[in-house]
Short mmCIF file of C-alpha atoms and ligand atoms in Angstrom, two decimals:
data_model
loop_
_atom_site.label_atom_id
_atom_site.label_comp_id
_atom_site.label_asym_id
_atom_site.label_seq_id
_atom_site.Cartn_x
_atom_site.Cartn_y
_atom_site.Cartn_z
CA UNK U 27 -4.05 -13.61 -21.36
CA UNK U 28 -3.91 -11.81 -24.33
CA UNK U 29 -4.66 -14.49 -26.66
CA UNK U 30 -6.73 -17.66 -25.34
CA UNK U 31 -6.49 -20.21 -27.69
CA UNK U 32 -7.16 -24.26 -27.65
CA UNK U 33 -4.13 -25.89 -26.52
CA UNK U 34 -3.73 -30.05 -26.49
CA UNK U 35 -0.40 -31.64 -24.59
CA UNK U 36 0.69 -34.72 -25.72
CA UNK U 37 1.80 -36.89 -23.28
CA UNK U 38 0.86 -35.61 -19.54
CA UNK U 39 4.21 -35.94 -17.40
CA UNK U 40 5.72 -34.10 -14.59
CA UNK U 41 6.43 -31.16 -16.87
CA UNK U 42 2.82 -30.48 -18.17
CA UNK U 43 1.85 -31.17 -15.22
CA UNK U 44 3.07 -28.21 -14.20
CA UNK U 45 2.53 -26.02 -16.97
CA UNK U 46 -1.35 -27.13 -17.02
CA UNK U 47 -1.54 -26.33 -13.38
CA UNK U 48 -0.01 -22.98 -13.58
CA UNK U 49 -2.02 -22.24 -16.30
CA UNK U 50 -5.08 -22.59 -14.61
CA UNK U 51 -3.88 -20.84 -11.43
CA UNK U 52 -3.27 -18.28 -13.79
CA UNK U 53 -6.91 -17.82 -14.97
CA UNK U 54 -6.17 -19.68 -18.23
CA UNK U 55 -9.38 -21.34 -19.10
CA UNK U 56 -9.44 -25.28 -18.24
CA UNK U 57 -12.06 -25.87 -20.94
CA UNK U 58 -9.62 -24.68 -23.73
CA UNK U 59 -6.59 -27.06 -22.45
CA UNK U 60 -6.48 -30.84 -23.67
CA UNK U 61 -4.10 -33.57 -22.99
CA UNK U 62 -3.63 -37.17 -23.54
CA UNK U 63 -1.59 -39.80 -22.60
CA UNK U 64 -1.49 -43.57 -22.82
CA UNK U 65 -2.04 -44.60 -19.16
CA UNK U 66 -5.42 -43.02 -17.68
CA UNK U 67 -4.09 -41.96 -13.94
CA UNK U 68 -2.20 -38.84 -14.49
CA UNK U 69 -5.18 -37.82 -16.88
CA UNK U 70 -7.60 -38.32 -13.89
CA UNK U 71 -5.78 -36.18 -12.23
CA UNK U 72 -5.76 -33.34 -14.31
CA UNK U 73 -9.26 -33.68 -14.90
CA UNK U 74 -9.88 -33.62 -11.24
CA UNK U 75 -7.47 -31.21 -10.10
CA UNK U 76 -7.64 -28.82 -13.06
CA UNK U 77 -11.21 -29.76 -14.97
CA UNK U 78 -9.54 -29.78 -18.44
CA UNK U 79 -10.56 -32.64 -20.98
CA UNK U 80 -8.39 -35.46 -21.57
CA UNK U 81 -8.06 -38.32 -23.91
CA UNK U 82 -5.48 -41.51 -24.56
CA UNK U 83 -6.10 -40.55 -28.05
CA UNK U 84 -3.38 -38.06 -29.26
CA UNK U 85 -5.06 -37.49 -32.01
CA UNK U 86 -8.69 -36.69 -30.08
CA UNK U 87 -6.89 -34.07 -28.71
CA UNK U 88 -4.42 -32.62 -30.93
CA UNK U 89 -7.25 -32.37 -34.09
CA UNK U 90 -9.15 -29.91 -31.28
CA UNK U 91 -6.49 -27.85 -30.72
CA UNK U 92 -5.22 -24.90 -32.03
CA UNK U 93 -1.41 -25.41 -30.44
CA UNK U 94 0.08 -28.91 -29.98
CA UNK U 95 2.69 -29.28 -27.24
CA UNK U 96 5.13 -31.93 -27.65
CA UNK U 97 5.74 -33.27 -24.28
CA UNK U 98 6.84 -36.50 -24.65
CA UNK U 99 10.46 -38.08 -23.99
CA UNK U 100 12.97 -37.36 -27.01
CA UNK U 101 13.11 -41.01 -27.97
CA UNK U 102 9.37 -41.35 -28.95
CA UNK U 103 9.11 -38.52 -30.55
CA UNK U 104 9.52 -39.73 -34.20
CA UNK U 105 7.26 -41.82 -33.63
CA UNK U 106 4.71 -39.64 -32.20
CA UNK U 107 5.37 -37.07 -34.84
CA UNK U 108 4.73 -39.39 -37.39
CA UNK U 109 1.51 -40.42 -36.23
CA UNK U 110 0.07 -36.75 -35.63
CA UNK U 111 1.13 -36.22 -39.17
CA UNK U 112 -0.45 -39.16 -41.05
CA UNK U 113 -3.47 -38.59 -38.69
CA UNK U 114 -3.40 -34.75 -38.87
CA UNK U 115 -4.75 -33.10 -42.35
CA UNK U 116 -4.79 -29.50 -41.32
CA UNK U 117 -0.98 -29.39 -38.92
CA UNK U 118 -0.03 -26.97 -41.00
CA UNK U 119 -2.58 -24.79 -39.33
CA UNK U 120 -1.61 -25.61 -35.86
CA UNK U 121 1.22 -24.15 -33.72
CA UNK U 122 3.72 -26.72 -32.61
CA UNK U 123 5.65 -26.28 -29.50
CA UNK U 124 8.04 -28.90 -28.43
CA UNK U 125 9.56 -29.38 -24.56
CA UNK U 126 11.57 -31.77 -25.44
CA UNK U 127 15.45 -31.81 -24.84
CA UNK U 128 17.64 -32.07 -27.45
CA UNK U 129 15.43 -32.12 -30.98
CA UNK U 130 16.43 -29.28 -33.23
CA UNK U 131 13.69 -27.17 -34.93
CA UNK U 132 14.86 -28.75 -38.50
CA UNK U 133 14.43 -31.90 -37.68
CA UNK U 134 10.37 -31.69 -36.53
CA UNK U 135 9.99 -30.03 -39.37
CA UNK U 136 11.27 -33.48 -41.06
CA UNK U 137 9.44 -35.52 -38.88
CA UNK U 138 5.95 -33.37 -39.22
CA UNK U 139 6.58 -31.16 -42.44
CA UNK U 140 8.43 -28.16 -43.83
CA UNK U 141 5.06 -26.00 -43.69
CA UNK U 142 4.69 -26.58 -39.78
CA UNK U 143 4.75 -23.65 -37.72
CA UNK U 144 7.53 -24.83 -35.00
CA UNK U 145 8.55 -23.48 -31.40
CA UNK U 146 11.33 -25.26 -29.41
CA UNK U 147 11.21 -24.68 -25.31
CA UNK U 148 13.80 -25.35 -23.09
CA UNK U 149 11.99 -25.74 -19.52
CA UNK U 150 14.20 -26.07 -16.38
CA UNK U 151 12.65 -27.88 -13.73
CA UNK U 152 12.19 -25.24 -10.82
CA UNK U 153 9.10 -24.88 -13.36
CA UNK U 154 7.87 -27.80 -11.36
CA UNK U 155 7.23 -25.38 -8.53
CA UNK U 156 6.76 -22.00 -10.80
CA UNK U 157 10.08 -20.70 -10.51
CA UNK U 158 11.25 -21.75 -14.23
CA UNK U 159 13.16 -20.35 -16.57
CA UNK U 160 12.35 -21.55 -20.01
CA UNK U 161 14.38 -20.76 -23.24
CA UNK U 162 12.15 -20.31 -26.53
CA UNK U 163 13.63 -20.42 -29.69
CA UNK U 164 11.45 -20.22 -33.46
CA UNK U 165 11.55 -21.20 -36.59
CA UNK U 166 10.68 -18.39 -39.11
CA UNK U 167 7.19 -19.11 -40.49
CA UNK U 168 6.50 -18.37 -36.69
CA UNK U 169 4.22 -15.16 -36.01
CA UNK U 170 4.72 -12.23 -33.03
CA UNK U 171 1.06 -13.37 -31.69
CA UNK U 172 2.29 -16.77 -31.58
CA UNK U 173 5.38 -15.82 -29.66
CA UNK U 174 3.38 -13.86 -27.15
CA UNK U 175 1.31 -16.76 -26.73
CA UNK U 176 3.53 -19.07 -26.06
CA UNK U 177 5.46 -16.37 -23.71
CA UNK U 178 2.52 -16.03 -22.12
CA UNK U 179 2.13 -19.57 -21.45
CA UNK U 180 5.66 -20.42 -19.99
CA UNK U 181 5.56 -17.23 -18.03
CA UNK U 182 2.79 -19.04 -16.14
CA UNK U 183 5.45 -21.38 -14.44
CA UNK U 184 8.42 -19.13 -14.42
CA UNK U 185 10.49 -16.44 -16.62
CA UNK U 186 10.90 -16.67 -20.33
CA UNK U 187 14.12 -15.78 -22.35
CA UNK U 188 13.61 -16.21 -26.36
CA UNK U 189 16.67 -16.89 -27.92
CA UNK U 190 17.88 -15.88 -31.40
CA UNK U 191 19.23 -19.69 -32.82
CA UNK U 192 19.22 -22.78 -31.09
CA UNK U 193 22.68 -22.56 -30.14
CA UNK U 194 21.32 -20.21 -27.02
CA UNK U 195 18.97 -22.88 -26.55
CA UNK U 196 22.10 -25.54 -25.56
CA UNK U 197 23.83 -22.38 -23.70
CA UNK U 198 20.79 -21.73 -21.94
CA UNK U 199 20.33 -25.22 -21.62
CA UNK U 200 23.77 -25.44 -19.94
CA UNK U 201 23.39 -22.64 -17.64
CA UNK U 202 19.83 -22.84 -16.41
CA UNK U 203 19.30 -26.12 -17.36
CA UNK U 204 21.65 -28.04 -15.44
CA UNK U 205 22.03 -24.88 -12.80
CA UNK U 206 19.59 -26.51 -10.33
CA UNK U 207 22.21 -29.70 -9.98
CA UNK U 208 25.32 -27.03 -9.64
CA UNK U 209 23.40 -24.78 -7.19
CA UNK U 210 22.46 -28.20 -5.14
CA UNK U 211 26.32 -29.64 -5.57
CA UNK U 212 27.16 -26.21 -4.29
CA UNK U 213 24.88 -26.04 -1.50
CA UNK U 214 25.25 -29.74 -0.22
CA UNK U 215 29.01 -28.75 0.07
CA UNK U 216 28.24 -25.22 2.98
CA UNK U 217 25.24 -28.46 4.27
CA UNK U 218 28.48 -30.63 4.95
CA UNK U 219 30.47 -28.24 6.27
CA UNK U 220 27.56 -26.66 8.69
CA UNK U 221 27.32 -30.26 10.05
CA UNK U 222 31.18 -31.03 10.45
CA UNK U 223 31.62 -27.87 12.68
CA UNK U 224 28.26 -29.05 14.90
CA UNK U 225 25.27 -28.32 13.07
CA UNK U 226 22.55 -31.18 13.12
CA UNK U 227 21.75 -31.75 9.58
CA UNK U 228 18.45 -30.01 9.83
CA UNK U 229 19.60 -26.90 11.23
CA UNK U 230 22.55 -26.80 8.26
CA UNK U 231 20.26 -27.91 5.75
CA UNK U 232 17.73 -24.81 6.49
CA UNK U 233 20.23 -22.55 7.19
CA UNK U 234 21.73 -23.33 3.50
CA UNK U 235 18.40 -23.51 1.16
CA UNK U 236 16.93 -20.59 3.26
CA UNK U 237 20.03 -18.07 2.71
CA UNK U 238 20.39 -19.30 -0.83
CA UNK U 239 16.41 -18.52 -1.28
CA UNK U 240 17.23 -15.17 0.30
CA UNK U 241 20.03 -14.29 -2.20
CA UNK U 242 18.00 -14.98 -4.72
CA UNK U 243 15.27 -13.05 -3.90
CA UNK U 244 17.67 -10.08 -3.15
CA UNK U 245 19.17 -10.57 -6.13
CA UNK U 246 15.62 -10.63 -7.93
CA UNK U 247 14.36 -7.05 -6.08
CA UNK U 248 17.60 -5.56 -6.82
CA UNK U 249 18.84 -3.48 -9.87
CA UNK U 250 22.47 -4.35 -8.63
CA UNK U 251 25.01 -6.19 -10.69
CA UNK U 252 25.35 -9.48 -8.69
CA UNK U 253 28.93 -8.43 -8.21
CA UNK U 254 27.51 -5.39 -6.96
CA UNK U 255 24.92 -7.35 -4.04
CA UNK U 256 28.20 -9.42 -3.41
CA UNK U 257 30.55 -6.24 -2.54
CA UNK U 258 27.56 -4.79 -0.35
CA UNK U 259 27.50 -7.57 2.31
CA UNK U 260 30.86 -7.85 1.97
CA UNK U 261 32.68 -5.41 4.20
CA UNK U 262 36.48 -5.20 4.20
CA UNK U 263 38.60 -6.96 6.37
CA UNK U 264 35.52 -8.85 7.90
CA UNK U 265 34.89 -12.28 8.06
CA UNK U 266 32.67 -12.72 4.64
CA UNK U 267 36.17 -11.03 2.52
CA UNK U 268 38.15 -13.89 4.08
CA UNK U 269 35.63 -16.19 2.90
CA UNK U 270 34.93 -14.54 -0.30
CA UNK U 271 38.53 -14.34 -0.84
CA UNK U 272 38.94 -17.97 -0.75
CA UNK U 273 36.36 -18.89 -3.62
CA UNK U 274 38.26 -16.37 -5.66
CA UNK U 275 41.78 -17.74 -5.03
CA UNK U 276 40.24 -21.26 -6.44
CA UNK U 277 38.97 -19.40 -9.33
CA UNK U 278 35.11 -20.25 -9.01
CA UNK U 279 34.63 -18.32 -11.95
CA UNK U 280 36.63 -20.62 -14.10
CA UNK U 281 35.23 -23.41 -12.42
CA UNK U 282 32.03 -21.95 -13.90
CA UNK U 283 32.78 -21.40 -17.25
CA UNK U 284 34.32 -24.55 -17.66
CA UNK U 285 31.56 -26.59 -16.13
CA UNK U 286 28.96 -24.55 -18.73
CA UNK U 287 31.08 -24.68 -21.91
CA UNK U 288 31.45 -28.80 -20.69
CA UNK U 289 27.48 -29.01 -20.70
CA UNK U 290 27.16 -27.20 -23.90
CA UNK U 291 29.10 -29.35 -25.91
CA UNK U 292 27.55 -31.92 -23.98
CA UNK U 293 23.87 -30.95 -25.46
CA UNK U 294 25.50 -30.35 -28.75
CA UNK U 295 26.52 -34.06 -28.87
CA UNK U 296 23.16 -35.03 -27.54
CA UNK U 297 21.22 -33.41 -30.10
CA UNK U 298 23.31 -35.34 -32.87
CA UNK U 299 21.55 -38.28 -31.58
CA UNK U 300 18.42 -37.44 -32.95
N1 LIG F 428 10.96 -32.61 -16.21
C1 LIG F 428 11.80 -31.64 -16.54
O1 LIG F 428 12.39 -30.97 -15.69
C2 LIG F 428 12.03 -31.29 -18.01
C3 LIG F 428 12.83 -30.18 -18.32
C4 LIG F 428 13.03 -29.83 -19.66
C5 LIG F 428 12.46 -30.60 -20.66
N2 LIG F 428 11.71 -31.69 -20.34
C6 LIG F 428 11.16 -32.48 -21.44
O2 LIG F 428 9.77 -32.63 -21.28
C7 LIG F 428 9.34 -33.86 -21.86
C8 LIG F 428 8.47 -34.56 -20.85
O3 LIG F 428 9.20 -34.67 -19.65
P1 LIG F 428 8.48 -35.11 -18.32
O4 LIG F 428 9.41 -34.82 -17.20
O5 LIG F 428 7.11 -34.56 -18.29
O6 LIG F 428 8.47 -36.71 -18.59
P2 LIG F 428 7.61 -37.85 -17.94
O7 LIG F 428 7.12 -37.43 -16.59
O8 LIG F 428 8.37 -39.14 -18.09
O9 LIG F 428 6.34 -37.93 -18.93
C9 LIG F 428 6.33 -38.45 -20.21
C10 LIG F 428 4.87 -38.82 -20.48
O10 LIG F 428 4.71 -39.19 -21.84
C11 LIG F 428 3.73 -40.22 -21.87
N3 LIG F 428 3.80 -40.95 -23.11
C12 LIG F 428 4.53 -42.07 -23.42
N4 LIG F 428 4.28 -42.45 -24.70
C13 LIG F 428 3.38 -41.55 -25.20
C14 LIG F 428 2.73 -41.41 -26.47
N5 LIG F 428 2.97 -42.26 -27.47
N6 LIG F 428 1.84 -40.41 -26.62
C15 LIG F 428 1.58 -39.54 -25.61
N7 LIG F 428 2.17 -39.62 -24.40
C16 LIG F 428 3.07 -40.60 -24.20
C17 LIG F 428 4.07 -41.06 -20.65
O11 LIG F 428 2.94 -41.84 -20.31
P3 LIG F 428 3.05 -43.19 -19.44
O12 LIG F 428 3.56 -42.80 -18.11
O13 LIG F 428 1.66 -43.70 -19.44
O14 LIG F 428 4.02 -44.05 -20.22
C18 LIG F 428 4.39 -39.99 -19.61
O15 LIG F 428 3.23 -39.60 -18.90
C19 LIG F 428 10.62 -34.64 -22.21
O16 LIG F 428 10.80 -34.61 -23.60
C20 LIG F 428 11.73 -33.89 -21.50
O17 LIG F 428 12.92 -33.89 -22.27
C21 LIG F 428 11.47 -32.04 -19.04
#
C-alpha cells in the first residue's frame, strides 16, 4: 500500500463487506479501518473476522478517519450526509468516497459542502468475490495521492477504471454494472439448451459457468483482441463457424449495444431522482 491511511465505512453491507475483507487479505492494516452501522451483527462480524473497530455511531467513526466511505443505500443518503456534516467540523479535511448508485458528485457536495473533497465509485458486484470492476470518477479539488489511494483500495476486490465525467460512470455502469445479469441471461440460455438435448442440469450448469470462467481467463492472459481469441478457436467450416455464424446472423452485437445504450439512459433517469 502506498499510502495507509484511517478509513471509516458508513453503513457495513454486503459491499463493504467485501471491500473490508479484501483489504485485509491484502495486508491493509485492520487497526486503521472503521465502520459502523445501526444493527450490531454484521459489525460483530467484522470485528471477528477482520479485527477492525466498529461503532453504531457514524460519527465515532467517521471523526477518526481520514477517508469516509459512503456505503449506505441511495435513499438515506441525505440524510446521512446531513448528519456527518452538522456533526463533522473538520469534513473538509477528509476524503469522501461514495459507493452508492446513482448520486452525482454535485449533489454530495450540496448535501456535505462545496469544500468537500469527493470521489464517486461504481462497484459491480463480482467485487463480492474479488473479481470487480469498479468505475472511479472525481471531483476536482481531488489530489493524485488520493486517487492512488482509493485505486489502491478498490483494486483490493477487483480492477479499477477512473473515468473522466460521470457520464462514463452510467456507461460503465451499464456495461459492467448490469453485465453480470446479461452474462447470467446469456448463460442460463446454452444451461437450457444443454439440458433439452440430455444434459442433467448439473452437468449443463458446470459445463456453462466453467467454459465461460475459462474464456475469461483466456481472454484475461491474452494480448488478443477478443475478436481475435474468437477467430482462433474458430476454425472454418467446423462446427463452432456454424454456431458462431448464427449469433451473427441475429446481430448479437446490436443486441448489445442496444441493451447498454437502454441501461444508460436508464441510470441517467435514475440519477434525476436524487
Ligand atoms: N451490492 C452491490 O453489488 C453494489 C454495487 C454497486 C453499488 N452498491 C452500493 O453500495 C451501497 C451499499 O450496498 P450494499 O449492497 O452493501 O447494501 P446493504 O447490504 O443493504 O447494506 C446497507 C447497510 O447500511 C446500513 N444502514 C442503514 N441505515 C444506516 C445509517 N443511517 N447509517 C449507517 N448505516 C446504515 C444497513 O444497516 P441495517 O441492516 O442495520 O439496516 C445495512 O447494513 C448502496 O448505496 C449501493 O447502491 C452496491
Amino acid at each position: 500500500m502506498a499510502n495507509t491511511r484511517t478509513i471509516a465505512f458508513i453503513g457495513a453491507g454486503n459491499m463493504p463487506q467485501s471491500i473490508i475483507g479484501g483489504m485485509v487479505r491484502g495486508g491493509y492494516p485492520a487497526s486503521a479501518i472503521f465502520a459502523s452501522n445501526p444493527s450490531r451483527p454484521k459489525l460483530d462480524t467484522l470485528e471477528e473476522k477482520h479485527g477492525i473497530q466498529t461503532s453504531q455511531d457514524n460519527i465515532e467513526v467517521a471523526s477518526k478517519a481520514d477517508v469516509i466511505v459512503l456505503s449506505v443505500k441511495p435513499q438515506l443518503m441525505a440524510d446521512v450526509c446531513a448528519h456527518l456534516r452538522e456533526n463533522l467540523p473538520n469534513l473538509a479535511d477528509k476524503l469522501v468516497i461514495t459507493i452508492a448508485a446513482g448520486i452525482r458528485i454535485e449533489k454530495y457536495h450540496q448535501y456535505l459542502g462545496d469544500d468537500v473533497r469527493m470521489i464517486r465509485v461504481m462497484p459491480n458486484t463480482p467485487s463480492l468475490v474479488g473479481e470487480g470492476v469498479s468505475g472511479l470518477a472525481a471531483d476536482s479539488q481531488v489530489t493524485e495521492n488520493d486517487k492512488d489511494f482509493v485505486t489502491e483500495v478498490f483494486d483490493y476486490v477487483g480492477k479499477t477504471i477512473w473515468v473522466s465525467d460521470e457520464d462514463g460512470i452510467d456507461v460503465l455502469g451499464a456495461v459492467a454494472g448490469s453485465g453480470p445479469a446479461y452474462f447470467f441471461e446469456f448463460m442460463a440460455g446454452l444451461q437450457q439448451v444443454a439440458e433439452e438435448l440430455g444434459f442433467s442440469t448439473e452437468d449443463a450448469r458446470t459445463m456453462v459457468q466453467q467454459t465461460a470462467l475459462g474464456a475469461a481467463s483466456m481472454a484475461s492472459q491474452s494480448e488478443l483482441s477478443l475478436v481475435d481469441l474468437r477467430k482462433q478457436v474458430t476454425s472454418k467450416g467446423g462446427s463452432t463457424a456454424k454456431g458462431v455464424e448464427v449469433y451473427q446472423n441475429a446481430k448479437l452485437d446490436k443486441i448489445s449495444a442496444d441493451a447498454v445504450k437502454a441501461a444508460v439512459a436508464r441510470n441517467q433517469e435514475m440519477a434525476k431522482l436524487f
